[in-house]
Coordinates of C-alpha atoms (C1' of nucleotides) in Angstrom, one line a residue:
Chain A
M58 CA 49.7 -27.5 -70.3
P59 CA 51.3 -24.2 -69.7
D60 CA 51.6 -23.6 -66.4
Q61 CA 50.6 -19.8 -65.8
A62 CA 48.2 -18.5 -68.3
E63 CA 49.8 -15.0 -69.9
D64 CA 46.5 -13.2 -69.7
K65 CA 44.8 -13.7 -66.4
E66 CA 45.8 -12.5 -62.8
A67 CA 48.3 -14.0 -60.8
K68 CA 47.3 -14.6 -57.2
W69 CA 50.4 -15.5 -55.8
D70 CA 54.1 -15.5 -56.7
T71 CA 55.2 -18.0 -54.0
L72 CA 53.7 -21.1 -53.0
V73 CA 55.1 -23.3 -50.1
H74 CA 52.7 -26.5 -48.8
S75 CA 53.5 -30.2 -47.3
G76 CA 50.5 -31.5 -50.0
V77 CA 47.9 -33.8 -48.8
L78 CA 47.0 -35.8 -45.8
F79 CA 46.1 -40.0 -47.1
P80 CA 43.6 -42.3 -44.6
P81 CA 45.1 -44.7 -43.9
E82 CA 45.2 -48.2 -46.2
Y83 CA 42.2 -50.1 -45.3
T84 CA 43.2 -53.8 -42.5
S85 CA 41.3 -56.3 -42.1
H86 CA 39.1 -56.6 -38.6
G87 CA 38.5 -60.6 -39.6
V88 CA 34.8 -60.3 -38.4
Q89 CA 33.0 -62.2 -41.1
M90 CA 29.3 -61.1 -42.1
L91 CA 26.7 -63.8 -42.2
Y92 CA 24.7 -64.8 -46.4
D93 CA 21.9 -66.7 -45.8
S94 CA 22.9 -66.9 -42.1
K95 CA 26.4 -68.6 -42.8
P96 CA 29.3 -66.4 -42.2
V97 CA 31.5 -66.2 -45.8
D98 CA 35.0 -65.5 -46.1
L99 CA 35.9 -62.2 -48.2
T100 CA 38.6 -61.2 -49.6
L101 CA 40.1 -57.5 -48.7
E102 CA 38.9 -56.1 -50.7
Q103 CA 34.5 -57.3 -50.6
E104 CA 35.6 -57.0 -47.1
E105 CA 36.0 -53.7 -46.9
M106 CA 33.2 -52.8 -49.8
A107 CA 31.2 -54.6 -47.0
T108 CA 32.4 -52.1 -43.7
A109 CA 31.2 -49.3 -45.5
M110 CA 27.7 -51.3 -46.2
A111 CA 27.7 -52.1 -42.4
V112 CA 29.0 -49.0 -41.7
M113 CA 25.1 -47.2 -42.8
T114 CA 23.1 -49.3 -40.6
G115 CA 20.1 -47.2 -38.4
T116 CA 20.4 -44.7 -41.3
Q117 CA 17.6 -44.1 -44.3
Y118 CA 19.8 -44.7 -46.9
L119 CA 18.7 -48.8 -46.1
E120 CA 15.5 -47.9 -46.7
R121 CA 16.2 -46.8 -50.3
Q122 CA 16.4 -49.7 -53.4
Q123 CA 18.5 -46.3 -55.2
F124 CA 20.9 -47.1 -52.6
L125 CA 20.9 -51.0 -52.6
D126 CA 21.2 -51.1 -56.2
N127 CA 23.8 -48.8 -56.2
F128 CA 25.9 -50.5 -53.7
W129 CA 25.4 -54.0 -55.2
A130 CA 26.0 -52.9 -58.6
D131 CA 29.6 -52.3 -57.6
W132 CA 30.1 -55.1 -54.7
K133 CA 28.9 -57.6 -57.4
K134 CA 31.9 -56.7 -59.8
V135 CA 34.2 -57.2 -57.3
L136 CA 33.0 -60.5 -55.8
G137 CA 33.4 -61.5 -58.8
P138 CA 30.6 -64.1 -60.9
K139 CA 32.0 -67.4 -58.4
H140 CA 31.0 -66.1 -55.0
A141 CA 28.3 -67.4 -53.2
I142 CA 27.2 -64.2 -52.3
R143 CA 24.7 -63.5 -55.1
D144 CA 21.9 -61.7 -53.8
L145 CA 22.1 -58.3 -51.1
K146 CA 18.5 -59.5 -49.6
K147 CA 20.5 -62.6 -48.2
C148 CA 23.6 -60.7 -46.7
D149 CA 24.0 -60.1 -42.5
F150 CA 26.2 -57.5 -42.5
T151 CA 25.0 -57.2 -38.3
P152 CA 28.4 -58.5 -37.2
I153 CA 30.2 -56.1 -38.9
Y154 CA 28.4 -53.4 -37.5
E155 CA 28.5 -54.8 -34.1
W156 CA 32.4 -54.9 -34.3
H157 CA 32.6 -51.7 -35.5
M158 CA 30.4 -50.3 -32.8
A159 CA 32.3 -52.3 -29.7
E160 CA 35.3 -50.9 -32.2
R161 CA 34.0 -47.5 -31.0
E162 CA 33.5 -48.2 -27.5
R163 CA 36.5 -49.4 -26.6
K164 CA 38.2 -46.1 -28.2
K165 CA 36.2 -44.1 -26.0
A166 CA 37.4 -46.2 -23.2
L167 CA 41.0 -46.4 -23.5
P168 CA 42.6 -44.5 -20.4
K169 CA 43.3 -40.8 -20.7
E170 CA 46.6 -40.7 -21.2
E171 CA 46.4 -42.9 -23.7
K172 CA 44.2 -40.9 -25.3
D173 CA 46.3 -38.0 -25.0
T174 CA 49.2 -39.7 -26.4
M175 CA 46.7 -40.5 -29.5
K176 CA 45.6 -37.4 -30.0
K177 CA 49.4 -36.3 -30.1
E178 CA 50.8 -38.2 -32.8
K179 CA 47.8 -38.0 -34.1
E180 CA 48.4 -33.4 -34.6
E181 CA 52.4 -34.4 -34.8
A182 CA 51.7 -36.2 -38.2
E183 CA 49.2 -33.7 -39.5
A184 CA 51.3 -30.9 -38.7
K185 CA 52.8 -29.9 -41.4
F186 CA 50.2 -30.2 -43.4
K187 CA 48.0 -27.3 -41.1
H188 CA 49.8 -24.9 -43.2
A189 CA 51.0 -22.7 -46.2
L190 CA 53.4 -20.7 -46.8
V191 CA 52.1 -17.8 -49.8
D192 CA 54.4 -15.0 -50.7
D193 CA 56.4 -15.9 -47.1
R194 CA 52.8 -14.6 -45.5
K195 CA 51.5 -18.4 -43.0
E196 CA 48.1 -19.4 -44.2
Q197 CA 45.9 -22.1 -42.4
V198 CA 44.9 -25.0 -45.0
G199 CA 41.4 -26.0 -44.9
N200 CA 41.0 -29.5 -46.2
F201 CA 44.5 -31.7 -46.4
R202 CA 42.8 -35.0 -46.0
V203 CA 42.0 -36.6 -49.2
E204 CA 38.4 -38.6 -48.9
P205 CA 38.5 -41.2 -47.5
P206 CA 36.6 -44.3 -49.3
G207 CA 33.5 -45.2 -48.8
L208 CA 29.8 -45.1 -49.9
F209 CA 28.8 -42.3 -51.9
R210 CA 25.5 -40.3 -49.7
G211 CA 24.0 -38.0 -51.9
R212 CA 21.8 -35.8 -51.1
G213 CA 17.4 -36.4 -51.7
D214 CA 16.6 -38.2 -55.2
H215 CA 20.5 -39.4 -56.3
P216 CA 19.9 -41.6 -58.4
K217 CA 24.3 -42.5 -57.3
M218 CA 23.9 -43.1 -53.9
G219 CA 24.7 -46.3 -53.0
K220 CA 28.1 -46.4 -55.0
F221 CA 31.0 -47.5 -53.9
K222 CA 33.5 -44.0 -53.2
R223 CA 37.2 -45.2 -54.0
R224 CA 40.7 -44.7 -52.1
I225 CA 42.2 -41.8 -54.0
Y226 CA 46.5 -42.6 -54.6
P227 CA 48.7 -39.9 -55.1
R228 CA 48.4 -40.7 -59.2
D229 CA 45.5 -39.3 -59.2
I230 CA 46.2 -36.4 -57.3
T231 CA 47.4 -32.9 -59.2
I232 CA 49.6 -30.1 -57.3
N233 CA 49.7 -27.1 -57.7
I234 CA 53.1 -25.7 -55.8
G235 CA 55.8 -22.5 -56.0
K236 CA 58.6 -23.2 -58.8
G237 CA 61.6 -24.1 -57.6
V238 CA 60.3 -25.4 -54.1
A239 CA 60.4 -28.9 -52.5
V240 CA 57.5 -31.3 -54.6
P241 CA 55.3 -32.4 -51.8
E242 CA 56.1 -36.3 -50.5
H243 CA 54.0 -39.2 -50.3
P244 CA 53.3 -42.6 -48.0
Y245 CA 53.1 -44.8 -51.6
P246 CA 56.8 -45.5 -52.9
G247 CA 56.7 -46.2 -56.7
Q248 CA 53.9 -44.0 -57.3
K249 CA 54.0 -40.4 -58.8
W250 CA 51.2 -37.3 -58.2
K251 CA 49.2 -36.8 -61.5
E252 CA 50.8 -33.7 -61.9
V253 CA 52.7 -30.9 -61.1
R254 CA 52.1 -27.2 -61.8
H255 CA 52.9 -24.0 -61.1
D256 CA 49.9 -22.2 -61.5
N257 CA 49.8 -18.9 -59.9
T258 CA 46.6 -18.1 -60.9
V259 CA 44.6 -20.5 -59.5
T260 CA 43.9 -20.9 -54.9
W261 CA 44.0 -23.8 -55.1
L262 CA 46.7 -26.7 -53.7
A263 CA 46.2 -30.2 -55.2
F264 CA 42.5 -31.3 -56.5
W265 CA 41.8 -34.6 -58.4
K266 CA 38.6 -36.3 -60.2
D267 CA 36.3 -36.9 -58.6
P268 CA 35.2 -40.7 -58.7
I269 CA 31.6 -40.8 -58.1
S270 CA 30.8 -38.0 -61.1
A271 CA 33.8 -37.8 -63.5
K272 CA 32.8 -34.0 -64.2
D273 CA 33.8 -32.9 -61.2
Y274 CA 36.9 -32.0 -59.3
K275 CA 37.8 -32.3 -55.4
Y276 CA 39.9 -29.5 -54.7
V277 CA 42.7 -28.8 -51.5
W278 CA 41.9 -24.8 -51.4
L279 CA 43.7 -22.4 -48.0
A280 CA 41.4 -22.1 -44.7
A281 CA 38.0 -19.2 -44.9
N282 CA 41.0 -16.6 -42.4
S283 CA 43.5 -17.3 -45.1
T284 CA 43.6 -13.9 -47.8
F285 CA 42.3 -15.2 -51.3
K286 CA 39.7 -16.1 -49.2
S287 CA 39.0 -13.4 -47.3
D288 CA 40.2 -10.7 -49.9
S289 CA 37.0 -12.2 -52.4
D290 CA 34.6 -12.2 -49.4
L291 CA 35.0 -8.4 -49.3
A292 CA 35.1 -8.5 -53.1
K293 CA 31.8 -10.7 -53.3
Y294 CA 29.9 -8.0 -50.1
E295 CA 31.1 -5.0 -52.1
K296 CA 29.8 -6.1 -55.3
A297 CA 26.8 -7.2 -53.6
R298 CA 26.4 -3.1 -52.4
K299 CA 27.1 -2.0 -55.5
L300 CA 24.8 -3.3 -56.6
K301 CA 22.2 -0.9 -53.7
D302 CA 23.3 2.0 -56.6
Y303 CA 21.4 0.5 -60.0
I304 CA 18.7 -2.0 -58.3
G305 CA 16.5 1.5 -58.2
G306 CA 17.6 1.2 -62.4
I307 CA 17.2 -2.8 -62.8
R308 CA 14.1 -2.9 -61.2
K309 CA 12.6 0.1 -63.5
A310 CA 13.7 -1.3 -66.3
Y311 CA 12.6 -5.2 -65.8
E312 CA 9.2 -4.2 -65.0
K313 CA 9.6 -2.0 -68.3
D314 CA 10.5 -5.3 -70.3
W315 CA 7.4 -7.2 -68.7
E316 CA 5.6 -5.5 -71.7
S317 CA 8.4 -6.2 -73.8
A318 CA 6.2 -7.6 -77.2
D319 CA 9.3 -10.6 -77.1
M320 CA 8.9 -13.4 -74.8
R321 CA 12.0 -14.0 -73.9
T322 CA 12.8 -10.1 -73.0
R323 CA 9.2 -10.4 -70.3
Q324 CA 11.0 -14.2 -69.6
M325 CA 14.0 -12.7 -68.3
A326 CA 12.0 -10.0 -66.6
V327 CA 9.4 -11.6 -64.6
A328 CA 12.5 -14.1 -63.6
L329 CA 14.9 -11.9 -62.7
Y330 CA 11.7 -10.0 -60.0
F331 CA 12.1 -13.4 -58.7
I332 CA 15.5 -12.8 -58.3
D333 CA 15.3 -10.0 -56.5
K334 CA 12.0 -10.2 -54.5
L335 CA 12.6 -14.1 -53.3
A336 CA 16.3 -14.2 -53.8
L337 CA 15.7 -17.5 -55.5
R338 CA 18.8 -19.3 -57.1
A339 CA 19.3 -18.7 -60.4
G340 CA 18.9 -22.6 -61.7
H341 CA 21.6 -24.0 -64.2
E342 CA 20.0 -27.5 -66.2
K343 CA 20.7 -30.4 -64.5
D344 CA 21.7 -33.9 -65.7
E345 CA 20.6 -37.1 -66.0
D346 CA 22.9 -38.4 -62.8
E347 CA 22.0 -36.1 -60.4
A348 CA 19.3 -35.2 -58.2
D349 CA 16.1 -33.3 -59.8
T350 CA 16.3 -30.2 -58.3
V351 CA 15.8 -26.8 -59.2
G352 CA 16.0 -23.5 -59.9
C353 CA 14.6 -19.7 -60.9
C354 CA 16.0 -20.0 -64.1
T355 CA 14.4 -24.2 -63.8
L356 CA 11.2 -23.9 -62.4
K357 CA 8.7 -26.4 -63.8
V358 CA 5.4 -25.8 -64.4
E359 CA 4.1 -27.8 -61.8
N360 CA 6.6 -25.7 -59.6
V361 CA 4.0 -23.0 -59.5
E362 CA 0.6 -22.6 -59.0
V363 CA -0.9 -18.9 -59.8
L364 CA -3.4 -19.1 -57.2
E365 CA -6.2 -16.1 -56.6
D366 CA -5.7 -12.1 -55.6
N367 CA -2.4 -11.7 -57.6
H368 CA -0.5 -14.9 -55.1
I369 CA 1.4 -17.2 -56.8
K370 CA 2.4 -20.1 -54.9
F371 CA 5.8 -21.5 -55.3
D372 CA 6.5 -25.5 -54.3
F373 CA 10.2 -26.6 -55.5
L374 CA 12.7 -29.4 -54.1
G375 CA 16.2 -26.4 -54.6
K376 CA 19.3 -26.8 -53.7
D377 CA 20.4 -30.2 -51.7
S378 CA 16.7 -31.0 -52.2
I379 CA 15.6 -28.7 -49.0
R380 CA 11.5 -28.3 -50.0
Y381 CA 11.3 -24.5 -51.0
E382 CA 7.3 -23.9 -50.5
N383 CA 6.4 -20.1 -50.1
E384 CA 3.5 -17.8 -51.7
V385 CA 3.8 -14.6 -52.2
A386 CA 1.7 -11.7 -53.0
V387 CA 3.0 -10.6 -57.0
H388 CA 2.4 -7.6 -59.3
P389 CA -0.4 -7.9 -61.0
K390 CA 1.6 -7.8 -64.2
V391 CA 3.7 -10.2 -62.8
H392 CA 0.2 -12.7 -61.8
S393 CA -1.2 -11.7 -65.2
L394 CA 2.6 -13.1 -67.2
V395 CA 3.3 -16.2 -65.1
R396 CA -0.3 -16.9 -66.0
Q397 CA 0.6 -17.4 -69.8
F398 CA 4.1 -18.6 -69.0
C399 CA 1.8 -22.1 -67.3
K400 CA -0.5 -22.0 -70.3
T401 CA 1.5 -22.2 -73.8
T402 CA 5.5 -22.8 -75.1
K403 CA 6.9 -20.0 -77.5
D404 CA 5.4 -21.4 -80.0
N405 CA 1.8 -21.5 -78.6
K406 CA 1.4 -25.5 -77.7
I407 CA -0.1 -26.5 -74.8
K408 CA 2.3 -26.8 -71.9
K409 CA 2.4 -29.9 -69.8
P410 CA 3.5 -29.2 -66.0
D411 CA 6.7 -30.6 -65.9
M412 CA 8.0 -28.7 -69.2
D413 CA 9.8 -25.6 -67.8
L414 CA 7.8 -22.3 -67.0
F415 CA 10.8 -19.9 -68.7
D416 CA 11.2 -22.2 -72.0
T417 CA 13.1 -19.5 -73.8
M418 CA 16.4 -18.1 -71.9
D419 CA 18.4 -20.8 -69.5
A420 CA 20.4 -19.2 -66.0
T421 CA 23.7 -17.9 -68.4
D422 CA 21.5 -16.1 -70.8
L423 CA 20.3 -14.1 -67.6
N424 CA 23.3 -13.7 -66.9
K425 CA 24.7 -12.4 -69.7
R426 CA 21.8 -9.9 -69.4
L427 CA 22.8 -8.7 -66.0
K428 CA 26.6 -8.0 -67.5
D429 CA 24.7 -4.7 -69.4
L430 CA 22.5 -3.7 -66.0
M431 CA 26.1 -3.4 -63.8
D432 CA 29.7 -4.9 -64.2
G433 CA 30.7 -7.9 -62.4
L434 CA 26.7 -8.4 -62.1
S435 CA 25.4 -12.0 -62.0
V436 CA 22.6 -13.9 -59.9
K437 CA 23.9 -14.9 -56.4
V438 CA 25.0 -11.5 -55.8
F439 CA 21.2 -10.1 -55.5
R440 CA 20.8 -13.1 -53.2
T441 CA 24.2 -11.2 -50.6
Y442 CA 22.2 -8.5 -51.9
N443 CA 19.2 -8.5 -50.4
A444 CA 21.0 -10.9 -46.8
S445 CA 22.2 -8.5 -46.2
V446 CA 20.0 -5.8 -47.2
T447 CA 17.5 -7.3 -44.6
L448 CA 19.8 -7.5 -41.5
D449 CA 21.0 -4.4 -42.0
A450 CA 17.5 -2.8 -42.1
L451 CA 16.1 -4.7 -39.4
L452 CA 19.3 -4.4 -36.9
H453 CA 18.2 -0.4 -37.5
K454 CA 15.4 -0.2 -37.0
E455 CA 14.1 1.5 -34.1
S456 CA 14.5 -0.6 -30.7
T457 CA 13.6 -1.0 -26.9
T458 CA 15.3 -3.7 -25.7
S459 CA 18.8 -2.4 -23.2
T460 CA 20.8 -5.3 -21.8
V461 CA 22.8 -7.6 -24.0
D462 CA 21.2 -10.5 -24.0
E463 CA 17.8 -8.7 -25.3
K464 CA 20.2 -7.4 -28.1
K465 CA 21.4 -10.8 -29.0
A466 CA 17.6 -12.5 -29.3
E467 CA 16.8 -8.4 -31.3
Y468 CA 19.8 -9.8 -33.4
D469 CA 18.8 -13.2 -34.1
R470 CA 15.2 -11.9 -34.9
A471 CA 17.1 -10.3 -37.3
N472 CA 19.2 -13.3 -38.3
K473 CA 15.6 -15.2 -39.0
E474 CA 14.1 -13.1 -41.4
V475 CA 17.4 -13.6 -43.6
A476 CA 17.1 -17.3 -43.3
I477 CA 13.9 -17.8 -44.1
L478 CA 14.1 -15.5 -47.2
C479 CA 17.2 -17.8 -48.3
N480 CA 15.5 -20.8 -47.5
H481 CA 18.3 -21.9 -44.6
Q482 CA 16.9 -24.9 -43.7
R483 CA 17.8 -27.6 -41.0
S484 CA 16.0 -31.2 -39.7
V485 CA 14.2 -30.9 -36.6
P486 CA 16.8 -32.0 -34.1
K487 CA 16.6 -35.0 -32.6
G488 CA 14.5 -35.3 -29.4
H489 CA 13.1 -31.9 -30.2
T490 CA 9.4 -32.9 -29.2
G491 CA 10.4 -34.8 -26.1
Q492 CA 12.4 -31.4 -25.0
M493 CA 9.4 -28.9 -25.9
Q494 CA 7.0 -31.1 -23.7
K495 CA 9.8 -31.0 -20.4
M496 CA 9.8 -27.4 -21.2
E497 CA 5.8 -27.4 -21.2
A498 CA 6.0 -29.4 -18.0
K499 CA 8.5 -26.7 -16.1
L500 CA 6.7 -23.4 -17.7
L501 CA 3.6 -25.3 -15.3
E502 CA 5.2 -26.1 -12.7
H503 CA 6.9 -22.1 -12.3
Q504 CA 3.7 -20.8 -13.3
Q505 CA 2.3 -22.7 -10.7
Q506 CA 4.6 -22.3 -7.7
L507 CA 4.1 -18.3 -8.8
D508 CA 0.8 -18.1 -8.8
A509 CA 1.2 -20.1 -4.9
L510 CA 3.7 -17.0 -4.0
E511 CA 0.8 -14.6 -5.7
R512 CA -1.9 -16.4 -3.3
E513 CA 0.7 -15.9 -0.3
L514 CA 1.6 -12.1 -0.5
T515 CA -2.6 -11.3 -0.5
A516 CA -2.3 -13.4 2.8
A517 CA 0.3 -11.8 4.5
R518 CA -1.0 -8.3 3.8
K519 CA -4.1 -9.6 5.7
G520 CA -1.8 -10.3 8.2
K521 CA -3.4 -14.0 7.4
A522 CA -1.6 -17.3 8.3
F523 CA -1.1 -18.7 5.0
E524 CA -1.6 -22.7 4.5
G525 CA -0.9 -23.0 7.9
A526 CA 1.7 -21.4 8.8
K527 CA 2.5 -17.1 9.5
A528 CA 2.9 -16.2 5.6
R529 CA 6.4 -14.4 4.9
P530 CA 6.8 -11.0 5.0
V531 CA 5.6 -8.7 2.4
D532 CA 8.6 -7.2 0.3
S533 CA 10.3 -10.9 0.3
L534 CA 7.7 -12.0 -1.1
E535 CA 7.4 -9.4 -3.4
R536 CA 11.0 -10.0 -4.6
Q537 CA 10.5 -13.2 -5.0
I538 CA 7.9 -12.7 -7.9
E539 CA 9.5 -10.3 -9.5
K540 CA 11.8 -12.9 -9.8
K541 CA 10.2 -15.6 -11.1
R542 CA 8.0 -13.5 -13.1
D543 CA 12.0 -12.4 -14.8
A544 CA 12.5 -16.4 -14.7
L545 CA 8.7 -17.8 -16.1
K546 CA 8.7 -14.9 -19.1
K547 CA 12.5 -15.8 -20.3
L548 CA 11.0 -19.9 -19.7
E549 CA 8.2 -18.5 -22.9
L550 CA 10.1 -17.3 -24.8
N551 CA 13.5 -20.1 -25.0
A552 CA 10.2 -22.7 -25.6
K553 CA 9.4 -19.6 -28.2
V554 CA 12.4 -19.3 -30.4
K555 CA 12.8 -23.2 -30.2
E556 CA 10.1 -24.3 -31.7
D557 CA 10.6 -21.4 -34.2
L558 CA 14.1 -22.3 -34.8
K559 CA 13.5 -25.9 -35.2
T560 CA 13.7 -25.7 -38.9
V561 CA 15.2 -23.1 -39.7
A562 CA 19.2 -22.7 -39.6
L563 CA 20.6 -19.0 -38.6
G564 CA 24.3 -20.5 -39.7
T565 CA 24.5 -20.9 -43.7
S566 CA 23.5 -16.6 -43.8
K567 CA 26.2 -15.4 -41.5
I568 CA 28.7 -17.3 -42.6
N569 CA 28.1 -16.7 -47.2
Y570 CA 25.3 -14.4 -46.7
L571 CA 25.3 -11.5 -44.0
D572 CA 28.1 -8.3 -44.5
P573 CA 30.8 -9.2 -41.3
R574 CA 31.2 -5.5 -41.4
I575 CA 27.1 -4.8 -40.6
T576 CA 27.3 -6.9 -37.7
V577 CA 30.5 -5.2 -36.1
A578 CA 29.3 -2.1 -36.6
W579 CA 26.4 -2.8 -34.9
C580 CA 27.9 -4.6 -32.2
K581 CA 29.6 -1.7 -31.4
L582 CA 27.3 1.1 -31.7
H583 CA 24.9 -0.8 -29.7
E584 CA 28.0 -2.1 -26.8
V585 CA 27.3 -5.4 -28.0
P586 CA 30.8 -8.1 -27.4
I587 CA 30.9 -9.5 -31.2
E588 CA 32.1 -12.6 -29.2
K589 CA 27.8 -12.8 -28.8
I590 CA 27.2 -12.8 -32.3
F591 CA 30.9 -14.3 -34.2
N592 CA 31.9 -17.6 -32.4
K593 CA 35.7 -18.0 -33.0
S594 CA 36.1 -19.1 -36.4
L595 CA 33.6 -16.7 -37.6
L596 CA 35.5 -14.5 -36.2
S597 CA 39.0 -15.2 -37.3
K598 CA 37.3 -15.9 -40.9
F599 CA 36.0 -12.3 -40.8
H600 CA 39.1 -10.9 -39.2
W601 CA 39.3 -8.6 -41.5
S602 CA 36.1 -6.9 -40.8
M603 CA 36.4 -5.7 -36.8
D604 CA 37.8 -2.1 -37.6
I605 CA 35.1 -1.1 -39.3
E606 CA 33.0 2.2 -37.6
P607 CA 30.1 1.6 -35.9
E608 CA 28.4 4.2 -37.9
W609 CA 29.2 2.2 -40.7
R610 CA 26.2 1.3 -42.9
F611 CA 25.6 -1.7 -45.8
Chain B
dA137 C1' 24.8 -21.5 -80.1
dA138 C1' 25.6 -25.5 -77.1
dG139 C1' 28.2 -27.6 -74.4
dT140 C1' 32.2 -28.9 -71.1
dC141 C1' 35.4 -27.2 -68.4
dG142 C1' 37.5 -25.1 -64.1
dA143 C1' 36.9 -22.8 -60.4
dC144 C1' 35.1 -20.8 -56.3
dT145 C1' 31.0 -20.6 -53.4
dT146 C1' 27.4 -22.1 -50.2
dA147 C1' 24.6 -25.9 -48.3
dG148 C1' 23.1 -29.4 -44.6
dC149 C1' 24.9 -32.7 -41.6
dA150 C1' 27.8 -35.5 -38.7
dC151 C1' 30.4 -35.9 -34.4
dC152 C1' 32.3 -34.0 -31.0
dT153 C1' 33.7 -31.1 -27.1
dT154 C1' 31.5 -27.3 -24.2
dT155 C1' 27.9 -25.2 -21.4
dA156 C1' 24.3 -25.5 -18.4
dC157 C1' 21.6 -27.4 -15.3
dA158 C1' 19.8 -30.9 -12.0
Chain C
dT24 C1' 29.0 -33.8 -10.3
dG25 C1' 26.5 -36.2 -13.7
dT26 C1' 23.8 -36.1 -17.9
dA27 C1' 22.0 -33.7 -21.5
dA28 C1' 21.4 -30.0 -24.1
dA29 C1' 23.9 -26.8 -27.0
dG30 C1' 27.2 -25.2 -29.7
dG31 C1' 31.2 -25.6 -32.6
dT32 C1' 34.0 -27.9 -36.5
dG33 C1' 34.9 -30.9 -39.9
dC34 C1' 33.1 -33.3 -43.9
dT35 C1' 31.9 -33.9 -48.1
dA36 C1' 28.2 -32.3 -51.4
dA37 C1' 26.0 -29.6 -54.1
dG38 C1' 25.6 -25.0 -55.9
dT39 C1' 27.1 -20.7 -59.0
dC40 C1' 29.0 -18.5 -63.0
dG41 C1' 33.1 -17.6 -66.2
dA42 C1' 36.3 -19.4 -69.2
dC43 C1' 36.9 -22.3 -73.2
dT44 C1' 35.9 -25.3 -77.0
dT45 C1' 33.9 -27.0 -80.8

DNA sequence: AAGTCGACTTAGCACCTTTACA
DNA sequence: TGTAAAGGTGCTAAGTCGACTT
């Protein structure tokens, strides 16, 4: 293993850091769980796993057979063949769960001084891990903590959910650090790091193999505001901007390819059309031991429905098993091509619902093809391009708003359009329905108050009494009515926004897809303080974009 | 050509902190 | 001034994609 690849570009000259922070070793709480309603003895290792299961109480995972089976398979190995516990169904983890909750409460109820002392001690212990020196620049480290053991919480129908994710030790971890500087210490005497490298062609500080999936790695990187990350962020957006100059030609090229005699060329051209129009992900092949999700190139016949009137309906589980459901009008040629791709394979056999829609190509092929169209182009660039171009266009539409709050609402609406385009979802917040009902009730109350004020105003104008008393002066009532109307309008808007956004996540596009220069320029142009749009961490992540001129366009 | 490796970005959620409002 | 909602942060899973290996 060479310390330094000669042909790859160097990312740093010197690199100094303190390595990683290990989670505390497991200590026994000694609380006995019940088996067949009777307390049982567990070794430290057995208890650690039982506790990992106990803390899952109340989650949906416990209703998943896969989760229970995987946990049981791992725990059984640790229990051994002669243990009294032979059946997970007879296990009652409640005592451990209750201990866990009580412990939480106890910590919460600790006197303030004690909490402050603990916080201070924690910060002192962490301090040295928080920064690295890269070419003598002090940079923040992102995730310097080693992941603690626990039960694997895979998303969607993950075949490995519930497996015990084992503890990671120094012997599992490879450190990357500058030559000739102190190798980080660790708290395990007698152990050695798996490896110490001095590879300046990469930006990671440490990695270990994912204990759940042998082919995956867990890395320790610098934080989002580091030079490594901001340089590549800028490069990402500049590449997406470059696509602007090529997109016309690319569209012409794929439209022409729809007419090709070659099936593969036609499929590539339709896939690219979807990626361009709908900002779909590439969709690489997945293994059996992962959740069954798809992207554009891995769409199955059953994921698309060819409808009347040049419409197509998509319905599939994408990244994180988030459902993508969208009915769209497509070009007539695409409509007929998709109908064809659904029907027969490349060698004219009947295609079944679970077979690939694009059976002559995959994401790697498509990415290769994209390199012919533009230097460095890949599928994901279209998503960045589409998101940023959409925001830029929406923010530069004619606007009639005047206040900062209204402008912020306008920005949020544009942000929402992008989030919907990219299918960035979130689960409905807890208590949403109740909160909506509360808002409705408040709305009604305000409406009634407004009605009463208006009746009083009518009375006042006629010099009549109102509800058995002298009506208040006209000018005062008029002011109150106007105030009430504004309040009502604001409430109505809030309620509508809340309902509209209940399943839309705005943050993901802000963090990953929207060129911050669009936002910064717009804020300057419309005199909206940037802090209204970017919070502290986004301001820091996007520090590189802050001095852009107001006239700048994506 | 296909499969694997390795390094990086993108993603939603849990939990904690701050803010808004009665 | 207490409570609930909103907002922020940390965590880690799940993607992408080019390079390398077979």
